[in-house]
Every structure is written in structure tokens, then in C-alpha cells.
Amino acid sequence: KKPKVAISYPCVMLNVDVDRNNHNPQYQTLNPETGAYDKQREMSIEFEVDGPYKAMILPASTEEGRLLKKRYAVFELNGDLAELKGFEVKRRGELQLLKVFQTQIFYEGAFLEGSTLEECYASVAKVADRWIDVIDTQGVDLDDDEVLELFSEQKSMSKTLDEYGAQKSTAITVARRLAEFLGEQMVANAGLACKFIIAHRPAEKPVTERAIPVTIFDAEPAVKVHFLRKWLKDRSLCAEEVDIRSIIDWGYYRKRLDVAIQKIVSVPAALQGVANPVPRVRHPDWLGKVVRAQDDTFKQQSVKSMFQGAIDKGAKPVDMEDLFGGKAKGALATRPVVRRRQRGLRVAAEGPREGGEEGEEGGEGGEE
């Protein structure tokens, strides 16, 4: 049985029409045998028509005036996910929490529920609220292994540790700590996979210096406490107090989740006129100004918009230079004349003109 082949009629006709009207009849290629150029007909433009689709999800940036490129999710008419591009769920080593969150809203169809825009965003907001609760409760309903898996991420080092020199990053910090913990020979080669979590101590250090390798939590209690005391700068830490929940920087991971929710849920909803579906995640400060400008009925976006109504009614636009350059007709086309008079000055070279008056630029006759 021969397999079925789907052919898009609009796509075929578009390519045929472009080929007939826009081909290059004199495309030349060098013939290596004769040394001459052979002329041929060439057409390299080919269109591919996608769709129709049921929905297309585009994220928004959390920065004003910036667009996110090459990130989208497309759903078929039957609800299947046709294509997903650019999101964390498609990348290796990203934070597992974000990957699970995006899996639920994209692969499990949360964006396809509801019959209105508000109901759709409300469905996605339920998923977002669920993961916010996990962070706010510090994973109280999860096992330690589940917490470690959800809040860990993995980075690969393309070079050896020595080649990075004095550079700083979470992966480099983890590699150095693995060298302390497991030995230098374990990090001697390139391609090292560094899996880690972010600790909340020492609080004064940047994130790059608070990365803790996940492997330490599988070590013997004495070894684990020794290195955690060193890395966390906490000499009071004892074996009974080594709890993964007391080490994780929950505020850091809450910010990571909030940014993901803003990009996918809250900012796009606001730009479409929907109230914040996830009230616990604040809008960026600039978003309120943009939304007010969209909804303002008395807004003036540009000088051009002031005259657009007259142009729509048939008025011909006139260049400002032509108004005073003599090309346009009417009272405004008259060129202004500037007269200058100097008062109180005697002109020695010229006498008074006929009628006893001096010229326009000569000033008054007598001395003051």
C-alpha cells in the first residue's frame, strides 16, 4: 500500500505563479570545462504555506519595546501541538521546574481550554498558581528527591576548567567544587556536565558563587557537612540540619518562575485587554503605561495622526518647504519681506534722496 502524500493546493499555485512571473531567465554559471558561462532559467524562491491552525501562542518580553523572536507554539485544529520552538522545555539542561510548567500548558493543552480569551487564560493561570504554591510552601508535599530534581539545572562545559581562567559562572563554580569534592581528575576533560542548585547562603555573594553541586547530597554525612559548611560559609551547620529545603534559595526560583509566567501568561493577557490571570505575579512597571495608552480614547500618538482625518477626506498633503517656497498657491505661499532700519545714524557717503528722505537703510536725517 502506497503512503498518502498531502499536497497544499494554495502553496502549489503560489509557487507556480511566482515561478512564471518572477523567474530569472539569464542565470549564469561557470562551465569549468569551457571556461564560459552557461545561461539557464533559474527560480530559487519557494513558499511553504502552514496552517490553518487552531491557535498560535506568542510570548511577550518583560522589557519595554523588546520583542522575543523565534518563540512560538502552534496547535492543529484537532488540538495536537504542531510545533513548539524557543521555549525552555525544548532545551537541554534548563531548570526542570520551568520545563514541567511549560509541558503542562503546551503539551497537556491548558491553552486550548475555555471558549473565551478570559477562560483560556484562567485555565493556564491554574497551572501557574499550582507551581507558585510549590515554591511558597517550599515543596512541603514533595519528597527530597523530587525537590532536588525540580529545582536543579544542568550546564555543560565545552572547554576544560583550566581554559576558563578567571571567568565566573554557575557551571565554573560547580566544576571547581566538584574538583574539591571528587578530585582534579574528574574535571580534567572538556564536556563536564554540571548539575546544581542555587543556595541562599552566603547571602552577600552573587548567584554564580552560590551554586551547589547536586552530587554532594549523595555523599556520606560527614563529607557532606564538611563541604556544605565550607561552601555556605556556615560553621554552625550540623548533620541533623542538612535539609535541602533550608539550603535552596526559594526567592531566586520564585523570580525565575515569575519571569516565565510574565512572558507566557500575564503580559500577553494584559496586552489583549484581559485582567492579570495570576495576581500573585506583578506586572512590570512599564506595562501599565502601555495598556493605558492602548485604551486611551483621547490619545495622540504622532503629529501625523492629527492630519490623517483631513487626508482621509481627500485633502492633498503639502510639504512644509513648498508652503513658503512659492510652489503652493494661496496666502501662505507669499514670501515674507523683512525690512531693516537703523535709527540715529548719519550716512556720510549718501545724501538725502529726493523729497528730503533718506533711503530705507539710511536711517533718519538729523542728529539726535
CSV table of C-alpha atoms in Angstrom, one decimal:
chain,number,residue,atom,x,y,z
A,1,LYS,CA,0.0,0.0,0.0
A,2,LYS,CA,1.4,3.4,-1.1
A,3,PRO,CA,1.7,6.0,1.6
A,4,LYS,CA,-0.5,9.1,1.3
A,5,VAL,CA,1.0,12.4,0.4
A,6,ALA,CA,-0.6,15.6,1.4
A,7,ILE,CA,-0.4,18.5,-1.1
A,8,SER,CA,-1.3,22.1,-0.3
A,9,TYR,CA,-3.2,23.5,-3.3
A,10,PRO,CA,-2.7,27.2,-2.3
A,11,CYS,CA,1.0,26.6,-1.8
A,12,VAL,CA,1.4,24.9,-5.2
A,13,MET,CA,-0.4,27.6,-7.0
A,14,LEU,CA,1.5,30.3,-5.3
A,15,ASN,CA,4.8,28.7,-6.2
A,16,VAL,CA,3.7,28.2,-9.9
A,17,ASP,CA,2.6,31.8,-10.1
A,18,VAL,CA,5.8,33.2,-8.7
A,19,ASP,CA,7.8,30.9,-11.0
A,20,ARG,CA,6.0,32.1,-14.1
A,21,ASN,CA,6.3,35.8,-13.3
A,22,ASN,CA,9.5,36.2,-11.3
A,23,HIS,CA,12.0,33.7,-12.6
A,24,ASN,CA,15.5,34.7,-13.8
A,25,PRO,CA,15.8,33.7,-17.4
A,26,GLN,CA,19.5,34.6,-17.6
A,27,TYR,CA,21.1,33.0,-14.6
A,28,GLN,CA,24.7,32.2,-15.4
A,29,THR,CA,27.0,29.5,-14.1
A,30,LEU,CA,30.7,29.0,-14.9
A,31,ASN,CA,31.4,25.9,-17.0
A,32,PRO,CA,34.8,24.6,-15.7
A,33,GLU,CA,35.5,22.7,-19.0
A,34,THR,CA,35.0,25.5,-21.5
A,35,GLY,CA,35.6,28.5,-19.2
A,36,ALA,CA,32.5,30.2,-20.4
A,37,TYR,CA,29.3,31.0,-18.6
A,38,ASP,CA,26.2,28.9,-19.4
A,39,LYS,CA,22.9,30.7,-19.3
A,40,GLN,CA,19.9,29.0,-17.8
A,41,ARG,CA,16.5,29.6,-16.3
A,42,GLU,CA,16.6,29.7,-12.5
A,43,MET,CA,14.0,30.1,-9.8
A,44,SER,CA,15.1,29.6,-6.2
A,45,ILE,CA,12.2,31.2,-4.3
A,46,GLU,CA,9.9,28.5,-2.8
A,47,PHE,CA,7.0,29.3,-0.5
A,48,GLU,CA,5.6,27.0,2.2
A,49,VAL,CA,2.1,27.6,3.5
A,50,ASP,CA,1.4,26.5,7.0
A,51,GLY,CA,-2.0,26.1,8.6
A,52,PRO,CA,-4.8,26.7,9.1
A,53,TYR,CA,-4.2,26.3,12.8
A,54,LYS,CA,-6.5,26.4,15.8
A,55,ALA,CA,-4.2,28.6,17.9
A,56,MET,CA,-0.7,30.2,17.9
A,57,ILE,CA,0.8,31.2,21.2
A,58,LEU,CA,3.4,34.0,21.2
A,59,PRO,CA,5.2,35.1,24.4
A,60,ALA,CA,6.0,38.7,25.3
A,61,SER,CA,9.1,40.2,26.7
A,62,THR,CA,9.3,41.6,30.2
A,63,GLU,CA,11.3,44.6,28.9
A,64,GLU,CA,9.6,47.5,27.2
A,65,GLY,CA,10.0,47.8,23.5
A,66,ARG,CA,11.7,44.4,23.0
A,67,LEU,CA,10.3,41.5,21.0
A,68,LEU,CA,11.0,37.8,21.5
A,69,LYS,CA,12.0,36.2,18.2
A,70,LYS,CA,11.6,32.6,17.2
A,71,ARG,CA,9.5,31.5,20.1
A,72,TYR,CA,6.0,30.2,19.5
A,73,ALA,CA,3.6,27.3,20.0
A,74,VAL,CA,1.2,26.2,17.2
A,75,PHE,CA,-1.8,23.9,17.7
A,76,GLU,CA,-3.6,21.9,15.0
A,77,LEU,CA,-7.3,22.1,14.5
A,78,ASN,CA,-7.7,18.8,16.4
A,79,GLY,CA,-5.8,20.2,19.4
A,80,ASP,CA,-2.4,18.5,18.7
A,81,LEU,CA,0.7,20.5,19.2
A,82,ALA,CA,2.1,21.1,15.7
A,83,GLU,CA,5.3,22.9,16.6
A,84,LEU,CA,7.0,24.3,19.7
A,85,LYS,CA,10.1,26.4,19.3
A,86,GLY,CA,12.3,28.5,21.5
A,87,PHE,CA,10.9,27.7,25.0
A,88,GLU,CA,12.9,26.2,27.9
A,89,VAL,CA,11.0,22.9,27.6
A,90,LYS,CA,12.9,22.3,24.3
A,91,ARG,CA,16.3,23.0,25.7
A,92,ARG,CA,18.6,20.5,27.5
A,93,GLY,CA,19.8,21.4,31.0
A,94,GLU,CA,17.2,24.1,31.7
A,95,LEU,CA,15.5,24.4,35.1
A,96,GLN,CA,13.3,21.4,35.5
A,97,LEU,CA,10.6,23.4,37.2
A,98,LEU,CA,10.1,25.6,34.1
A,99,LYS,CA,10.2,22.6,31.8
A,100,VAL,CA,7.4,20.9,33.8
A,101,PHE,CA,5.4,24.1,33.9
A,102,GLN,CA,5.6,24.6,30.1
A,103,THR,CA,4.9,20.9,29.5
A,104,GLN,CA,1.6,21.2,31.3
A,105,ILE,CA,0.5,24.4,29.5
A,106,PHE,CA,1.6,23.4,26.0
A,107,TYR,CA,1.7,19.6,25.7
A,108,GLU,CA,-1.3,19.0,28.0
A,109,GLY,CA,-3.5,21.6,26.3
A,110,ALA,CA,-4.1,24.2,29.0
A,111,PHE,CA,-4.1,26.9,26.4
A,112,LEU,CA,-6.9,25.2,24.5
A,113,GLU,CA,-9.5,25.1,27.3
A,114,GLY,CA,-12.3,27.6,27.6
A,115,SER,CA,-14.5,29.3,24.9
A,116,THR,CA,-13.3,32.8,25.6
A,117,LEU,CA,-10.0,34.6,25.9
A,118,GLU,CA,-10.6,35.1,29.7
A,119,GLU,CA,-11.4,31.4,30.2
A,120,CYS,CA,-8.3,30.3,28.3
A,121,TYR,CA,-6.0,32.5,30.4
A,122,ALA,CA,-7.8,31.3,33.6
A,123,SER,CA,-7.0,27.7,32.6
A,124,VAL,CA,-3.3,28.5,32.2
A,125,ALA,CA,-3.4,30.5,35.4
A,126,LYS,CA,-4.4,27.4,37.4
A,127,VAL,CA,-1.2,25.7,36.3
A,128,ALA,CA,0.9,28.7,37.2
A,129,ASP,CA,-0.8,29.0,40.6
A,130,ARG,CA,0.0,25.4,41.4
A,131,TRP,CA,3.7,25.9,40.9
A,132,ILE,CA,3.7,29.1,42.8
A,133,ASP,CA,2.2,27.2,45.7
A,134,VAL,CA,5.0,24.6,45.4
A,135,ILE,CA,7.7,27.3,45.9
A,136,ASP,CA,5.8,29.3,48.5
A,137,THR,CA,5.3,26.2,50.6
A,138,GLN,CA,8.9,25.1,49.9
A,139,GLY,CA,7.8,21.8,48.4
A,140,VAL,CA,6.0,20.6,51.6
A,141,ASP,CA,4.1,17.9,49.6
A,142,LEU,CA,7.2,16.7,47.7
A,143,ASP,CA,9.9,14.2,48.6
A,144,ASP,CA,13.5,15.4,49.0
A,145,ASP,CA,14.4,13.7,45.7
A,146,GLU,CA,11.5,15.4,43.9
A,147,VAL,CA,12.5,18.8,45.2
A,148,LEU,CA,16.1,18.2,44.2
A,149,GLU,CA,15.0,17.2,40.7
A,150,LEU,CA,12.6,20.1,40.2
A,151,PHE,CA,14.9,22.8,41.3
A,152,SER,CA,18.2,21.6,39.7
A,153,GLU,CA,19.5,22.5,36.3
A,154,GLN,CA,22.5,21.3,34.3
A,155,LYS,CA,25.1,23.2,32.3
A,156,SER,CA,27.8,21.6,30.1
A,157,MET,CA,31.3,23.0,29.9
A,158,SER,CA,32.7,23.0,26.3
A,159,LYS,CA,36.3,23.5,27.5
A,160,THR,CA,38.4,22.2,30.3
A,161,LEU,CA,38.2,24.1,33.7
A,162,ASP,CA,41.7,25.5,33.3
A,163,GLU,CA,40.9,27.1,29.9
A,164,TYR,CA,38.2,29.3,31.5
A,165,GLY,CA,40.8,31.0,33.7
A,166,ALA,CA,39.3,33.7,35.9
A,167,GLN,CA,35.8,33.7,34.3
A,168,LYS,CA,32.8,33.3,36.6
A,169,SER,CA,29.6,31.4,36.0
A,170,THR,CA,27.5,28.8,37.8
A,171,ALA,CA,29.0,26.0,35.8
A,172,ILE,CA,32.6,27.0,36.5
A,173,THR,CA,31.8,27.3,40.3
A,174,VAL,CA,30.3,23.8,40.3
A,175,ALA,CA,33.2,22.4,38.4
A,176,ARG,CA,35.7,23.8,40.9
A,177,ARG,CA,33.7,22.4,43.8
A,178,LEU,CA,33.5,19.1,42.1
A,179,ALA,CA,37.2,19.1,41.8
A,180,GLU,CA,37.4,19.8,45.6
A,181,PHE,CA,34.9,17.0,46.3
A,182,LEU,CA,35.8,14.3,43.8
A,183,GLY,CA,39.3,15.2,42.8
A,184,GLU,CA,41.0,17.1,40.0
A,185,GLN,CA,41.0,14.2,37.6
A,186,MET,CA,37.2,14.3,37.5
A,187,VAL,CA,37.1,17.7,35.8
A,188,ALA,CA,40.3,17.4,33.7
A,189,ASN,CA,38.4,16.9,30.4
A,190,ALA,CA,36.1,19.1,28.4
A,191,GLY,CA,32.3,18.3,28.2
A,192,LEU,CA,31.8,18.1,32.0
A,193,ALA,CA,28.1,18.1,32.9
A,194,CYS,CA,27.5,20.3,36.0
A,195,LYS,CA,24.2,19.7,37.8
A,196,PHE,CA,23.5,22.1,40.6
A,197,ILE,CA,21.0,24.1,42.7
A,198,ILE,CA,21.3,27.7,43.9
A,199,ALA,CA,21.7,28.2,47.7
A,200,HIS,CA,20.6,31.2,49.6
A,201,ARG,CA,23.9,31.4,51.5
A,202,PRO,CA,26.2,33.2,51.6
A,203,ALA,CA,23.7,36.0,51.1
A,204,GLU,CA,26.2,38.7,50.1
A,205,LYS,CA,27.6,36.6,47.2
A,206,PRO,CA,26.2,36.7,43.6
A,207,VAL,CA,24.3,33.8,42.2
A,208,THR,CA,27.3,32.5,40.3
A,209,GLU,CA,29.1,31.8,43.6
A,210,ARG,CA,26.1,30.2,45.3
A,211,ALA,CA,25.8,27.2,43.0
A,212,ILE,CA,26.0,23.8,44.9
A,213,PRO,CA,26.6,20.6,43.0
A,214,VAL,CA,23.8,18.1,43.4
A,215,THR,CA,26.2,15.2,43.9
A,216,ILE,CA,27.2,16.4,47.4
A,217,PHE,CA,23.8,15.4,48.7
A,218,ASP,CA,24.6,11.7,47.9
A,219,ALA,CA,27.9,11.8,49.8
A,220,GLU,CA,28.4,10.4,53.3
A,221,PRO,CA,27.1,12.6,56.1
A,222,ALA,CA,30.5,13.7,57.4
A,223,VAL,CA,31.8,14.6,53.9
A,224,LYS,CA,28.5,16.3,53.0
A,225,VAL,CA,28.5,18.5,56.2
A,226,HIS,CA,32.2,19.4,55.7
A,227,PHE,CA,31.8,20.8,52.2
A,228,LEU,CA,28.4,22.4,52.8
A,229,ARG,CA,29.9,24.3,55.8
A,230,LYS,CA,32.7,25.5,53.5
A,231,TRP,CA,30.5,26.5,50.5
A,232,LEU,CA,27.7,28.0,52.6
A,233,LYS,CA,30.1,29.8,55.0
A,234,ASP,CA,28.2,28.4,57.9
A,235,ARG,CA,30.3,26.7,60.6
A,236,SER,CA,27.3,26.0,62.8
A,237,LEU,CA,25.8,23.6,60.3
A,238,CYS,CA,25.5,20.0,61.6
A,239,ALA,CA,24.4,16.8,60.1
A,240,GLU,CA,20.9,16.9,61.6
A,241,GLU,CA,20.3,20.3,60.0
A,242,VAL,CA,21.2,19.4,56.5
A,243,ASP,CA,17.9,19.8,54.8
A,244,ILE,CA,17.7,20.6,51.1
A,245,ARG,CA,14.7,22.9,51.8
A,246,SER,CA,16.8,25.0,54.2
A,247,ILE,CA,19.6,25.4,51.6
A,248,ILE,CA,17.6,26.3,48.4
A,249,ASP,CA,17.2,29.9,47.6
A,250,TRP,CA,13.4,29.9,47.2
A,251,GLY,CA,13.3,33.6,46.4
A,252,TYR,CA,15.6,33.1,43.4
A,253,TYR,CA,13.5,30.3,42.0
A,254,ARG,CA,10.3,32.3,42.6
A,255,LYS,CA,11.7,35.1,40.4
A,256,ARG,CA,12.6,32.6,37.7
A,257,LEU,CA,9.1,31.3,37.7
A,258,ASP,CA,7.6,34.8,37.8
A,259,VAL,CA,9.5,35.8,34.7
A,260,ALA,CA,8.3,32.7,32.8
A,261,ILE,CA,4.7,33.4,33.8
A,262,GLN,CA,5.0,37.1,32.8
A,263,LYS,CA,6.3,36.1,29.4
A,264,ILE,CA,3.7,33.5,28.6
A,265,VAL,CA,0.7,34.4,30.6
A,266,SER,CA,0.3,37.8,32.3
A,267,VAL,CA,1.9,40.2,29.9
A,268,PRO,CA,0.3,38.8,26.8
A,269,ALA,CA,-3.1,38.8,28.6
A,270,ALA,CA,-2.7,42.5,29.6
A,271,LEU,CA,-1.8,43.4,26.0
A,272,GLN,CA,-5.0,41.7,24.9
A,273,GLY,CA,-7.2,43.5,27.4
A,274,VAL,CA,-7.5,40.7,30.0
A,275,ALA,CA,-7.0,41.4,33.7
A,276,ASN,CA,-4.0,39.7,35.3
A,277,PRO,CA,-4.8,36.0,35.4
A,278,VAL,CA,-2.1,35.4,38.1
A,279,PRO,CA,-2.4,38.3,40.6
A,280,ARG,CA,0.4,37.0,42.7
A,281,VAL,CA,2.8,37.8,39.8
A,282,ARG,CA,3.1,41.6,39.4
A,283,HIS,CA,3.1,43.2,36.0
A,284,PRO,CA,6.3,45.0,35.0
A,285,ASP,CA,6.2,48.7,35.8
A,286,TRP,CA,6.1,49.8,32.2
A,287,LEU,CA,3.2,47.6,31.3
A,288,GLY,CA,0.6,49.8,32.9
A,289,LYS,CA,1.6,52.8,30.8
A,290,VAL,CA,1.4,50.8,27.6
A,291,VAL,CA,-2.0,49.4,28.4
A,292,ARG,CA,-3.3,52.9,29.4
A,293,ALA,CA,-2.0,54.2,26.1
A,294,GLN,CA,-3.8,51.5,24.2
A,295,ASP,CA,-7.1,52.1,25.9
A,296,ASP,CA,-7.0,55.9,25.9
A,297,THR,CA,-9.7,57.3,23.7
A,298,PHE,CA,-8.1,60.8,23.6
A,299,LYS,CA,-4.6,59.7,22.8
A,300,GLN,CA,-2.3,61.4,20.3
A,301,GLN,CA,0.4,59.1,19.1
A,302,SER,CA,2.0,61.3,16.5
A,303,VAL,CA,1.7,64.6,14.6
A,304,LYS,CA,0.8,62.7,11.5
A,305,SER,CA,-2.3,61.3,13.2
A,306,MET,CA,-3.6,64.9,13.7
A,307,PHE,CA,-3.9,65.4,10.0
A,308,GLN,CA,-4.9,61.9,9.0
A,309,GLY,CA,-8.6,62.7,9.2
A,310,ALA,CA,-8.2,65.5,6.6
A,311,ILE,CA,-6.2,63.3,4.3
A,312,ASP,CA,-8.8,60.6,4.5
A,313,LYS,CA,-11.4,63.1,3.3
A,314,GLY,CA,-9.4,63.9,0.2
A,315,ALA,CA,-7.1,66.7,1.2
A,316,LYS,CA,-3.7,66.7,-0.5
A,317,PRO,CA,-0.7,66.7,1.7
A,318,VAL,CA,1.6,69.7,1.1
A,319,ASP,CA,5.3,69.8,2.0
A,320,MET,CA,6.2,72.5,4.6
A,321,GLU,CA,9.0,73.7,2.4
A,322,ASP,CA,6.6,74.2,-0.5
A,323,LEU,CA,4.3,76.4,1.6
A,324,PHE,CA,6.9,79.2,1.7
A,325,GLY,CA,8.9,78.4,-1.4
A,326,GLY,CA,6.4,79.8,-4.0
A,327,LYS,CA,5.2,76.4,-5.3
A,328,ALA,CA,2.0,76.2,-3.4
A,329,LYS,CA,-0.9,78.6,-4.1
A,330,GLY,CA,-2.7,80.7,-1.6
A,331,ALA,CA,-2.0,83.3,1.1
A,332,LEU,CA,0.6,81.1,2.8
A,333,ALA,CA,2.7,80.9,-0.4
A,334,THR,CA,3.5,84.7,-0.2
A,335,ARG,CA,7.2,85.1,0.6
A,336,PRO,CA,7.7,87.3,3.7
A,337,VAL,CA,9.6,90.6,3.3
A,338,VAL,CA,11.9,91.7,6.1
A,339,ARG,CA,12.7,95.5,6.4
A,340,ARG,CA,15.5,96.7,8.5
A,341,ARG,CA,16.0,100.3,9.7
A,342,GLN,CA,18.9,101.8,11.6
A,343,ARG,CA,17.9,104.8,13.6
A,344,GLY,CA,20.2,107.6,14.8
A,345,LEU,CA,23.0,107.0,12.3
A,346,ARG,CA,24.3,109.6,9.8
A,347,VAL,CA,25.2,108.2,6.4
A,348,ALA,CA,28.2,110.2,5.2
A,349,ALA,CA,28.5,108.7,1.7
A,350,GLU,CA,25.0,109.3,0.6
A,351,GLY,CA,23.0,112.5,0.8
A,352,PRO,CA,19.2,112.7,1.2
A,353,ARG,CA,17.2,111.4,-1.7
A,354,GLU,CA,14.6,113.5,-3.5
A,355,GLY,CA,11.8,114.5,-1.2
A,356,GLY,CA,14.2,115.0,1.7
A,357,GLU,CA,14.1,111.4,2.8
A,358,GLU,CA,17.0,109.0,3.1
A,359,GLY,CA,16.9,105.5,1.8
A,360,GLU,CA,15.3,102.7,3.7
A,361,GLU,CA,18.6,101.6,5.1
A,362,GLY,CA,20.0,105.1,5.7
A,363,GLY,CA,18.2,106.0,8.9
A,364,GLU,CA,16.7,109.3,9.9
A,365,GLY,CA,18.2,112.6,8.5
A,366,GLY,CA,19.3,114.6,11.5
A,367,GLU,CA,21.5,114.1,14.5
A,368,GLU,CA,19.9,113.3,17.8
